[in-house]
CSV table of C-alpha atoms and ligand atoms in Angstrom, one decimal:
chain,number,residue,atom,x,y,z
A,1,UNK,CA,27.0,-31.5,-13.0
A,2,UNK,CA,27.5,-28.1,-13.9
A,3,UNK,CA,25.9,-25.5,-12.4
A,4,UNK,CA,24.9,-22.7,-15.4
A,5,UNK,CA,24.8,-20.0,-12.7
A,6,UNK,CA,28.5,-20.2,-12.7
A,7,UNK,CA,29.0,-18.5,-15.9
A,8,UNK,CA,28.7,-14.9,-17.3
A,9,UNK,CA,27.6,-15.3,-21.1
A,10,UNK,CA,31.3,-15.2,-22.2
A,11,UNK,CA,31.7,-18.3,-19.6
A,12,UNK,CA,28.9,-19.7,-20.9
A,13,UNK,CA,29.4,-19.5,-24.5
A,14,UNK,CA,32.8,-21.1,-23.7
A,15,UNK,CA,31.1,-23.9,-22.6
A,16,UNK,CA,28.4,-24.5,-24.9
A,17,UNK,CA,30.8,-24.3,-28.0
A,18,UNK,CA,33.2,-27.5,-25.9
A,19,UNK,CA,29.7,-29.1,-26.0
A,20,UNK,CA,29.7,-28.3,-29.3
A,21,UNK,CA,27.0,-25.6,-30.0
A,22,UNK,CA,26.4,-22.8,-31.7
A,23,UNK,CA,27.5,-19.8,-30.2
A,24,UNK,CA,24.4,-17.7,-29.9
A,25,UNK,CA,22.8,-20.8,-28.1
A,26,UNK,CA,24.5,-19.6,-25.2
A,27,UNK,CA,22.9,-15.9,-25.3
A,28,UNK,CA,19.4,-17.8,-25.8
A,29,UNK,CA,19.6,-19.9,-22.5
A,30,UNK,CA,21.7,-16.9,-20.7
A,31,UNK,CA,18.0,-15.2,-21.5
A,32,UNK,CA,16.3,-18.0,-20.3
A,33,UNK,CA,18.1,-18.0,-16.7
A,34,UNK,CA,18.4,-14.3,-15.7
A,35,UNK,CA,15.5,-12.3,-17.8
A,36,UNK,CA,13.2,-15.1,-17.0
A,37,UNK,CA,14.4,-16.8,-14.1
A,38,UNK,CA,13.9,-20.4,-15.7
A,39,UNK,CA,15.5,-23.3,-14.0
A,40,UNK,CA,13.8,-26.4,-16.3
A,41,UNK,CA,15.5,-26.9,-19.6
A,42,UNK,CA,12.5,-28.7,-21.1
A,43,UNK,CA,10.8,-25.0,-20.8
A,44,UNK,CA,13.2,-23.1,-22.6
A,45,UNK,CA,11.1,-23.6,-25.8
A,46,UNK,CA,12.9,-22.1,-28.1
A,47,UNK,CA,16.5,-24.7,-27.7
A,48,UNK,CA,16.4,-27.7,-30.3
A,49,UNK,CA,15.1,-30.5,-28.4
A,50,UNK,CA,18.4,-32.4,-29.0
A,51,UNK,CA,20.0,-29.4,-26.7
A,52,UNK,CA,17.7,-30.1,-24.0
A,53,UNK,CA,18.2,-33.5,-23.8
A,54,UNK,CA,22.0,-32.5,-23.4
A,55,UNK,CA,21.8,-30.0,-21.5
A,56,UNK,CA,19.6,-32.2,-19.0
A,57,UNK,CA,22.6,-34.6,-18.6
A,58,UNK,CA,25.5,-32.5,-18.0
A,59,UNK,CA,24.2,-29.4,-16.5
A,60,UNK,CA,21.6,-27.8,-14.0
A,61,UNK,CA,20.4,-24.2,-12.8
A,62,UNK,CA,20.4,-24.2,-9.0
A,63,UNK,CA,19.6,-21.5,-6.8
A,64,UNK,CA,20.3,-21.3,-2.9
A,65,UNK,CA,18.5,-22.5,-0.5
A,66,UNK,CA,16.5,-20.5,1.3
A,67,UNK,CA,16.7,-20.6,5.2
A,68,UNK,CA,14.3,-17.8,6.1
A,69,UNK,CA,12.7,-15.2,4.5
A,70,UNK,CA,11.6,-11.7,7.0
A,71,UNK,CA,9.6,-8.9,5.4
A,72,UNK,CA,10.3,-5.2,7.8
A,73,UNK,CA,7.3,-2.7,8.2
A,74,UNK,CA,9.1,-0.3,5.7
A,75,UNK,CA,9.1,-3.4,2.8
A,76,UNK,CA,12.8,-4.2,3.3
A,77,UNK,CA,13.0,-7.8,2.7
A,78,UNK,CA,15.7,-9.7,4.1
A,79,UNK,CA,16.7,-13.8,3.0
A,80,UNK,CA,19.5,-15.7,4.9
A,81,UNK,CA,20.7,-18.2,2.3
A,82,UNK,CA,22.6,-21.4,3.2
A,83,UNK,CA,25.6,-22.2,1.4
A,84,UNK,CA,26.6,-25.3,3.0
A,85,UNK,CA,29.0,-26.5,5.5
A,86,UNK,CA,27.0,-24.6,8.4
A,87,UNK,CA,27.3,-21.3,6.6
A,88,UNK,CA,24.5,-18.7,5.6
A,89,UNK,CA,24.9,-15.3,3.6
A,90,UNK,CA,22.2,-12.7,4.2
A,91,UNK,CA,20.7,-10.6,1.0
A,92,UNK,CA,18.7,-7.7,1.4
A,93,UNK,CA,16.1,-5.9,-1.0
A,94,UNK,CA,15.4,-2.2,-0.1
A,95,UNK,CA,12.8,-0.6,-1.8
A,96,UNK,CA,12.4,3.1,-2.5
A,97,UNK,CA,10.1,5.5,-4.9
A,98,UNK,CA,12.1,5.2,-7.7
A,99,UNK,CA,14.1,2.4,-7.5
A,100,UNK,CA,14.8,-0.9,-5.6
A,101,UNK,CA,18.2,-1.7,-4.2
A,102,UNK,CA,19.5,-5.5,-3.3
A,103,UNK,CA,22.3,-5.8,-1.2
A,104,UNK,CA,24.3,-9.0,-2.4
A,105,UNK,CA,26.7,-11.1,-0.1
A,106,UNK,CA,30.2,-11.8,-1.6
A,107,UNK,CA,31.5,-14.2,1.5
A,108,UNK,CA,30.9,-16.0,4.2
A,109,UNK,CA,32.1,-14.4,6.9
A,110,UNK,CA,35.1,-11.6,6.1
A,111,UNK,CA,38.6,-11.9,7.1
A,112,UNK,CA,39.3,-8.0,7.3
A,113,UNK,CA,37.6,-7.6,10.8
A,114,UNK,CA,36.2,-4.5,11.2
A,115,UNK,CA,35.8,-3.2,14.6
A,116,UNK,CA,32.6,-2.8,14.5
A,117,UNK,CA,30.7,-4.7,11.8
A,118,UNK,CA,29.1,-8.1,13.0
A,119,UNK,CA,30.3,-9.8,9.9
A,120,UNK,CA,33.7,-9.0,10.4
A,121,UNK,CA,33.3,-10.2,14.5
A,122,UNK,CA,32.6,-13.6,13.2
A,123,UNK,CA,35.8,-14.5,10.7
A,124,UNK,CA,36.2,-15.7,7.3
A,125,UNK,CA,34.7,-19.2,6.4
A,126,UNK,CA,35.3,-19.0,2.6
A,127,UNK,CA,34.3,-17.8,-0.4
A,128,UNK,CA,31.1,-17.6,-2.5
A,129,UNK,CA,31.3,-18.8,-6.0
A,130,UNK,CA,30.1,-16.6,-8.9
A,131,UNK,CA,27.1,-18.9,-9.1
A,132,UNK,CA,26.3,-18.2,-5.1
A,133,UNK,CA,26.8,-14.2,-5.8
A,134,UNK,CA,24.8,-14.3,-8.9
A,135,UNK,CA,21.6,-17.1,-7.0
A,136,UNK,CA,21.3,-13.9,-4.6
A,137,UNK,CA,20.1,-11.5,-7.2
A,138,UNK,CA,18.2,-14.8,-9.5
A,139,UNK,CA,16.4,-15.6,-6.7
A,140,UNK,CA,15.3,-12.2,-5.5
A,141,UNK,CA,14.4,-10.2,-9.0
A,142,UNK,CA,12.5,-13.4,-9.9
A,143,UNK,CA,10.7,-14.1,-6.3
A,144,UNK,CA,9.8,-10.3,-6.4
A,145,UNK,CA,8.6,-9.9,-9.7
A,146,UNK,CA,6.2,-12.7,-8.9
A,147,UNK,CA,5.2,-11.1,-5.3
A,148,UNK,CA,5.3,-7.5,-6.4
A,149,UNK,CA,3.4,-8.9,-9.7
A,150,UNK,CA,5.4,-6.5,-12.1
A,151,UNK,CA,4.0,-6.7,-15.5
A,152,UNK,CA,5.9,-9.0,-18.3
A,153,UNK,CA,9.7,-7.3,-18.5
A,154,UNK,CA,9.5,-4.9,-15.5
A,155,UNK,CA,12.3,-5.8,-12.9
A,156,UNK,CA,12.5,-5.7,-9.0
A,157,UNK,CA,15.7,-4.8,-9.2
A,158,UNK,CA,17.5,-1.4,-10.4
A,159,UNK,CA,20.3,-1.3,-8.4
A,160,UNK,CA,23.0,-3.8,-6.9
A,161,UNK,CA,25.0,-3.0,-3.7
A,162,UNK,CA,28.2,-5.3,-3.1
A,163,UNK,CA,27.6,-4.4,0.7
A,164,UNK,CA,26.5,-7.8,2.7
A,165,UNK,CA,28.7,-9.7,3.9
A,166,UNK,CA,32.0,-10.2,2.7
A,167,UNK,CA,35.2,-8.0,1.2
A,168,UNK,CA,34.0,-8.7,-2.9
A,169,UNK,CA,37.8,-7.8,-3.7
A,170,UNK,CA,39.1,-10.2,-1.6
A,171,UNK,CA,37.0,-12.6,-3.9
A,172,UNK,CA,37.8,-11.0,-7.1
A,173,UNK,CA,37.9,-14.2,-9.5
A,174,UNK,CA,34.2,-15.0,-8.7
A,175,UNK,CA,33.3,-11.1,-8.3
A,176,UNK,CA,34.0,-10.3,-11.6
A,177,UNK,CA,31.7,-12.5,-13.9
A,178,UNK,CA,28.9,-12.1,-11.3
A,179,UNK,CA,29.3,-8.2,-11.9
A,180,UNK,CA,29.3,-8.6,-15.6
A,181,UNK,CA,26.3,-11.0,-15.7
A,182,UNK,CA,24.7,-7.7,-13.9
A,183,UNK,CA,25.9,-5.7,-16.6
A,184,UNK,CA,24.7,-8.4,-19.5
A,185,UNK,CA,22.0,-7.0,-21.9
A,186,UNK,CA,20.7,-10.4,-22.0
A,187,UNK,CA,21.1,-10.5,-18.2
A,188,UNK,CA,20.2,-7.9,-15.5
A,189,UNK,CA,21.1,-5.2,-17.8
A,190,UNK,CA,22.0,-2.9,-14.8
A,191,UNK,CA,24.0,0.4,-16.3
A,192,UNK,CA,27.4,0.5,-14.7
A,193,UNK,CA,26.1,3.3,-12.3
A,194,UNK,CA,23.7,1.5,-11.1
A,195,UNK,CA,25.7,-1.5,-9.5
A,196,UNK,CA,28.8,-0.6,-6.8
A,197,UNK,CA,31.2,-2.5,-5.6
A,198,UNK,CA,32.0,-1.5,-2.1
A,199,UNK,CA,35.4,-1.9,-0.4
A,200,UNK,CA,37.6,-1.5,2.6
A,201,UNK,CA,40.5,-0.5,0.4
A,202,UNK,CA,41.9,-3.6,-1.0
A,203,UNK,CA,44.2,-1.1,-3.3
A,204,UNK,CA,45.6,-3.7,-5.7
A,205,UNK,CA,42.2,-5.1,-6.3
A,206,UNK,CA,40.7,-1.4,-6.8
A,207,UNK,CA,43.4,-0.9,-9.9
A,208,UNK,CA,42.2,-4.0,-11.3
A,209,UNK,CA,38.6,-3.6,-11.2
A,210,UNK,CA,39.2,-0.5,-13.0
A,211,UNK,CA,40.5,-2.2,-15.9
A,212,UNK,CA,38.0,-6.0,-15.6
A,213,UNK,CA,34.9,-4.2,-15.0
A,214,UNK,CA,34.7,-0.8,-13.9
A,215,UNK,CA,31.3,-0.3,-11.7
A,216,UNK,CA,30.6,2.4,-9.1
A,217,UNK,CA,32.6,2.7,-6.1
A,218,UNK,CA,32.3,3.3,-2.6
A,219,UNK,CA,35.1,3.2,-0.2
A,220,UNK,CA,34.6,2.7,3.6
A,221,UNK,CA,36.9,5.0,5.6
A,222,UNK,CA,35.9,5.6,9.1
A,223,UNK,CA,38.6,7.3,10.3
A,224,UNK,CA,40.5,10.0,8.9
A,225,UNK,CA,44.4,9.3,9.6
A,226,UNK,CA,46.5,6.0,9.7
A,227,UNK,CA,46.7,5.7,13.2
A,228,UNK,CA,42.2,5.3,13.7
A,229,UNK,CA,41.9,3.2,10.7
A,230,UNK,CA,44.5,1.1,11.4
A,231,UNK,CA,42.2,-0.2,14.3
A,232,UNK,CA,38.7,-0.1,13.2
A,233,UNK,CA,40.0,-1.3,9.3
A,234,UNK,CA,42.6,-3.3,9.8
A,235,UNK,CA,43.6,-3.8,6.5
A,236,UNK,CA,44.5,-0.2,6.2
A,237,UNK,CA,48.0,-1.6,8.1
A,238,UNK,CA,48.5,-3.1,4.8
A,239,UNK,CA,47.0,-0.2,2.7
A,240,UNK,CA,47.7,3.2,4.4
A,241,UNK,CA,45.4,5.7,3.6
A,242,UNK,CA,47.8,7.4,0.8
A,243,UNK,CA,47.5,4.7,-1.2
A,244,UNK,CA,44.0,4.0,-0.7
A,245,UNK,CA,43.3,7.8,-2.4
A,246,UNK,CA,45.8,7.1,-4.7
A,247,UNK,CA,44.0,4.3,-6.3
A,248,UNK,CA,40.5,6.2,-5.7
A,249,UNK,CA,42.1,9.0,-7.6
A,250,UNK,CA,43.4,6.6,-10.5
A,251,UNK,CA,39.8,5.0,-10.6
A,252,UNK,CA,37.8,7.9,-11.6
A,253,UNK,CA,39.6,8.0,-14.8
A,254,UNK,CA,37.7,4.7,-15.8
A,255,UNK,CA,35.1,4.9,-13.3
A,256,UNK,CA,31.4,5.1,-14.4
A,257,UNK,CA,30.2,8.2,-12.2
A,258,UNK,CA,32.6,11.3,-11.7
A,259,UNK,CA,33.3,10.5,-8.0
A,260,UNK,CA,33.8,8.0,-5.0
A,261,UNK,CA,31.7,7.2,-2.1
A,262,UNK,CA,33.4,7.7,1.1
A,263,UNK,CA,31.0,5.5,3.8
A,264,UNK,CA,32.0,6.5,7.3
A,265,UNK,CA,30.1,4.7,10.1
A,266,UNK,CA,29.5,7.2,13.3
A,267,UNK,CA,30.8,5.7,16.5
A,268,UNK,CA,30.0,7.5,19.6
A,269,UNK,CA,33.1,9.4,21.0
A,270,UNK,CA,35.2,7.1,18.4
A,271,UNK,CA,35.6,8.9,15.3
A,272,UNK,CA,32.7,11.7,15.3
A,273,UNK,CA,34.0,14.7,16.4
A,274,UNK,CA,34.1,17.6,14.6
A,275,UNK,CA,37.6,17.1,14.6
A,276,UNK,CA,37.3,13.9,12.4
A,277,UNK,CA,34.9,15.9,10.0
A,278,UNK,CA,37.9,18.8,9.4
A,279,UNK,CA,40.9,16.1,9.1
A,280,UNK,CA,38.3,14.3,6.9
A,281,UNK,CA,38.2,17.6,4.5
A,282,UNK,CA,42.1,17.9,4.8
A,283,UNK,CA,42.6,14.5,3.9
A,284,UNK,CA,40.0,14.4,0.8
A,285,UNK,CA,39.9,18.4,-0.9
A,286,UNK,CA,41.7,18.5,-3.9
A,287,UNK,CA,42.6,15.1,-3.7
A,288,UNK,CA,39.6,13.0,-4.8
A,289,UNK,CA,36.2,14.3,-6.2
A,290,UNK,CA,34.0,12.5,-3.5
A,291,UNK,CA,31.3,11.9,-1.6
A,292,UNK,CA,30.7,11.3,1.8
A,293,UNK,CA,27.6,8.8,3.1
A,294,UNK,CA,27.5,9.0,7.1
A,295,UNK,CA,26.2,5.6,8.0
A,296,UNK,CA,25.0,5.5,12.0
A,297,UNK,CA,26.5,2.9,13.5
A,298,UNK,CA,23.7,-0.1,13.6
A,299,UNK,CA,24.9,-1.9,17.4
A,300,UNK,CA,25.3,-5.6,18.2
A,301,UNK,CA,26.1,-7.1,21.7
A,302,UNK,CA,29.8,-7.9,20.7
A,303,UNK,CA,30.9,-4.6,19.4
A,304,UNK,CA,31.1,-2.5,22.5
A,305,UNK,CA,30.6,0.5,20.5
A,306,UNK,CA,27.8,3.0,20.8
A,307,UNK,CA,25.7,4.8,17.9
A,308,UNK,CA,26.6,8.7,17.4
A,309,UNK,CA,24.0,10.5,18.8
A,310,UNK,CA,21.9,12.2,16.1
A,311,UNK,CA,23.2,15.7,16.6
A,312,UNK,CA,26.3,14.5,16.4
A,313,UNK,CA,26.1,12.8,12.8
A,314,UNK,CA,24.1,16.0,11.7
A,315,UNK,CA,26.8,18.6,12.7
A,316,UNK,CA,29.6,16.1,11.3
A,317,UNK,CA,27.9,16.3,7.9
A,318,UNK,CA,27.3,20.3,8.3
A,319,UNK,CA,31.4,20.3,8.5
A,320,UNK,CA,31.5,18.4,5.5
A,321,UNK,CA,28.9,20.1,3.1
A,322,UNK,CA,30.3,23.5,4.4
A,323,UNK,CA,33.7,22.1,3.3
A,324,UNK,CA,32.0,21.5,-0.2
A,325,UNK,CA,31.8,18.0,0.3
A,326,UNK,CA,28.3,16.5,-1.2
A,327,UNK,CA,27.0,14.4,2.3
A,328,UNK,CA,24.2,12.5,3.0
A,329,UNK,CA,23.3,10.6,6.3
A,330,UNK,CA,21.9,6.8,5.4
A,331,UNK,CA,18.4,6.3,6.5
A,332,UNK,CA,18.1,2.8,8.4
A,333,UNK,CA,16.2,0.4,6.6
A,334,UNK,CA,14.8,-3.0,8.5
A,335,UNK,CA,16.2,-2.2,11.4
A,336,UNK,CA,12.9,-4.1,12.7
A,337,UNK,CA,14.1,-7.2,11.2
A,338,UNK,CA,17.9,-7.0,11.9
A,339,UNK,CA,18.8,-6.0,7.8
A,340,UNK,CA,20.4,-3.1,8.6
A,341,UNK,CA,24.0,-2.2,7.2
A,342,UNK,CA,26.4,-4.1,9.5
A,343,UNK,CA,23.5,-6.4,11.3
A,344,UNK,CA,23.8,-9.1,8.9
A,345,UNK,CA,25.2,-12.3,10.7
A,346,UNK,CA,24.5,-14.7,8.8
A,347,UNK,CA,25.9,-18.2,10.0
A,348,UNK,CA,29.7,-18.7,9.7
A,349,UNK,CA,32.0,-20.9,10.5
A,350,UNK,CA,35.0,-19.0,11.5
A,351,UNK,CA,38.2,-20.7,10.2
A,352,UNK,CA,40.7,-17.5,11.0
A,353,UNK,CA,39.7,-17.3,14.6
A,354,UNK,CA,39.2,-13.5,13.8
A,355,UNK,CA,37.3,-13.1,17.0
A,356,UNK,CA,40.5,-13.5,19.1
A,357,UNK,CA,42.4,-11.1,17.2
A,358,UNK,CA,39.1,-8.4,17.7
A,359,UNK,CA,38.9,-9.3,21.5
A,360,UNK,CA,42.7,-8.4,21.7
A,361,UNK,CA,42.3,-5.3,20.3
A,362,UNK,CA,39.3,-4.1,21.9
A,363,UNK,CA,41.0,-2.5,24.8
A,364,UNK,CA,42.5,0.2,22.2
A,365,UNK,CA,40.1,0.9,19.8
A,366,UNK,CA,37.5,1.9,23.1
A,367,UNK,CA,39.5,4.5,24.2
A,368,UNK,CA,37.4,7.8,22.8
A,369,UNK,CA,39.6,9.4,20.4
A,370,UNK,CA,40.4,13.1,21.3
A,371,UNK,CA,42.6,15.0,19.5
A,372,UNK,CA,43.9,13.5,16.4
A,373,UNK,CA,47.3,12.0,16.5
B,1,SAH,N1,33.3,-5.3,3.0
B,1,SAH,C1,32.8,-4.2,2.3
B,1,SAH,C2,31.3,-4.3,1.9
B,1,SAH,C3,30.4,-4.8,3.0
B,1,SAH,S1,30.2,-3.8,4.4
B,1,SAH,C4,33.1,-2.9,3.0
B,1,SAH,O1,33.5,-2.9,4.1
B,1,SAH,O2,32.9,-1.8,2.4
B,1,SAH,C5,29.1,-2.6,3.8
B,1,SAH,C6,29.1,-1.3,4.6
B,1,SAH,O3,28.5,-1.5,5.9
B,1,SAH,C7,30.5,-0.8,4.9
B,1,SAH,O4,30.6,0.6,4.6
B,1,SAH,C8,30.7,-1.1,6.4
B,1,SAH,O5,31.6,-0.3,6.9
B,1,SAH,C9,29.3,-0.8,6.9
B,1,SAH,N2,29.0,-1.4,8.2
B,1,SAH,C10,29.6,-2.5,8.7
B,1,SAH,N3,29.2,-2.8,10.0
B,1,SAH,C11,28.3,-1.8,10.3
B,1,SAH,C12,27.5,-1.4,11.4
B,1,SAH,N4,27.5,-2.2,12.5
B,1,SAH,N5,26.8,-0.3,11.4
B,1,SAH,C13,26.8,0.4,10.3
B,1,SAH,N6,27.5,0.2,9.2
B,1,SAH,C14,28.2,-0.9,9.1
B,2,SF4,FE1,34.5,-7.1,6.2
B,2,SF4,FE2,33.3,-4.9,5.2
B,2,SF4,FE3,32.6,-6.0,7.6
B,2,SF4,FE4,35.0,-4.8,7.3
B,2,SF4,S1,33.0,-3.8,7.2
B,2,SF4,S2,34.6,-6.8,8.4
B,2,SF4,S3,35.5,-5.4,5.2
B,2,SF4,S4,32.3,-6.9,5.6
């Protein structure tokens, strides 16, 4: 059986013509899935009758299951998906005035093993199909539509975050047509602004995005030299920080807003001096048109790191705006309910033993960083 969830409309018109259809039948049940969020062929009531009957046979529209389902004081809403073989992604809706945010999932698990992200601390299990990426967002526009009871056409959603769990470009293949069924008209019809991919500088993955499906970008730095990011982002061994501007640089050509988000998550005595804030200008003026979202760093039990005390956040971003850097601080959202950025954990069955290779290193990266080397 084929699960129609897999497919962007491009995907799916592929496959309905080998079935031999017409192509615009595919744009009609594309319709039917994403703007409507129906599952049952025999509703789609505009497909000939003879197509139904197909369709029945050889394909199906399956969500995720849902494991849980937690609703925070402040109407973040939080679902923990399982995805089979004792894994579970985590996808967060965050509502604000004017818009509402969801926070999709792109693995299970992450092999990049960030310091101090909880996702990261548990390993890579494997990756989520386009289908899985894409059930997130079905399931939640549709579920919320229903609870939120949004008139006929009014979405949930207006804005897609590739920040759950995960590294989305080191799952690029299924990234892609998930981002694009976003995109779709006849889908989510998010504009391009609207839906960022966020990355911890897989650089050649960046240059192809730029040409597949440029979206907005945000880039998680941390640290502002080699020698820091090599141990709280470890894949900046592999991608030094000259080539991660490079590419940041080279993306704004195609990119669909006229800058980059820099995340930088505040770890007490770690990277949050104001030291950090002026190598952070030196590093960035001139260079990239940026900028900067301070994100304070959301604790678990594993981590051993500390949250930057509020002052200390504030006066970082002071260096920054007086630099002429645009900086905001992120606000925590369901906090109350463990959906905060870098909280999400999900159920994974580590297959890369990534939690050795953290424990190892966590004798380094505790040292305070003084001075900048
Ligand atoms: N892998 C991608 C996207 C998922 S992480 C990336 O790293 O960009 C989304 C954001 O949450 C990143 O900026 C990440 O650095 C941040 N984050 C991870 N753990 C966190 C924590 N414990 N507290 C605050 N932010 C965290
Ligand atoms: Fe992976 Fe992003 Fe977490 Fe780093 S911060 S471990 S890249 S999910």
């Amino acid at each position: 059986m084929i699960n129609l969830l897999d497919f962007d409309r491009d995907g799916l018109t592929r496959w309905c013509v080998e079935q031999g259809e017409k192509p615009f039948r595919a744009t009609q049940l594309f319709r039917w899935i994403h703007q409507r969020g129906v599952a049952d062929f025999q509703a789609m009531s505009d497909l000939a009758k003879s197509l139904r009957q197909k369709l029945v046979g050889q394909a199906h529209v399956v969500g995720l299951p849902v494991v849980s389902e937690h609703v925070s004081r402040d109407g973040t809403v939080k679902w923990l998906f399982d995805v089979g073989g004792g894994n579970a992604v985590e996808t967060v809706f965050i509502p604000e005035d004017d818009r509402g945010t969801l926070c999709v999932s792109s693995q299970a698990g992450c092999a990049v093993g960030c310091r101090f992200c909880s996702t990261g601390h548990q390993g890579f299990s494997r990756n989520l199909s386009t289908g899985e990426i894409l059930a997130q967002l079905w399931h939640a526009e549709h579920h919320l539509r229903q609870r939120l009871n949004l008139p006929e056409g009014e979405r949930a959603i207006t804005n897609v975050v590739m920040m759950g769990m995960g590294e989305p470009l080191q799952n690029y293949g299924a990234l892609v047509p998930a981002l694009r069924a976003m995109l779709d008209d006849h889908g989510y019809g998010l504009s391009r602004r609207r839906v960022t991919v966020s990355t911890s500088g897989v650089v050649p993955m960046i240059e192809r995005l730029m040409v597949d499906c440029p979206v907005a970008l945000a880039v998680s730095l941390h640290a502002p030299h080699d020698t820091l990011r090599d141990e709280l982002v470890p894949i900046n061994r592999k991608y030094p920080l000259a080539e991660l501007l490079q590419a940041c640089k080279a993306y704004l050509d195609a990119a669909p807003r006229d800058f980059i988000t820099f995340e930088y998550c505040m770890l007490d005595g770690v990277n949050d001096q104001p030291e950090h804030a002026q190598a952070l200008l030196d590093l960035v003026r001139g260079r990239v048109a940026c900028k900067f979202n301070l994100i304070p760093f959301n604790p678990f039990p594993a981590s051993g790191l500390k949250r930057s005390p509020r002052e200390r956040v504030q006066a970082f971003a002071q260096v920054l705006q007086d630099g002429g850097i645009v900086t905001t601080i992120r606000k925590t959202r369901g906090d109350d309910i463990d959906a905060a950025c870098g909280q999400l954990a999900g159920e994974v069955q580590d297959r890369t033993r990534v939690q050795e290779r953290i424990g190892q290193r966590r004798s380094i990266a505790l040292q305070p960083v003084s001075g900048l080397s």
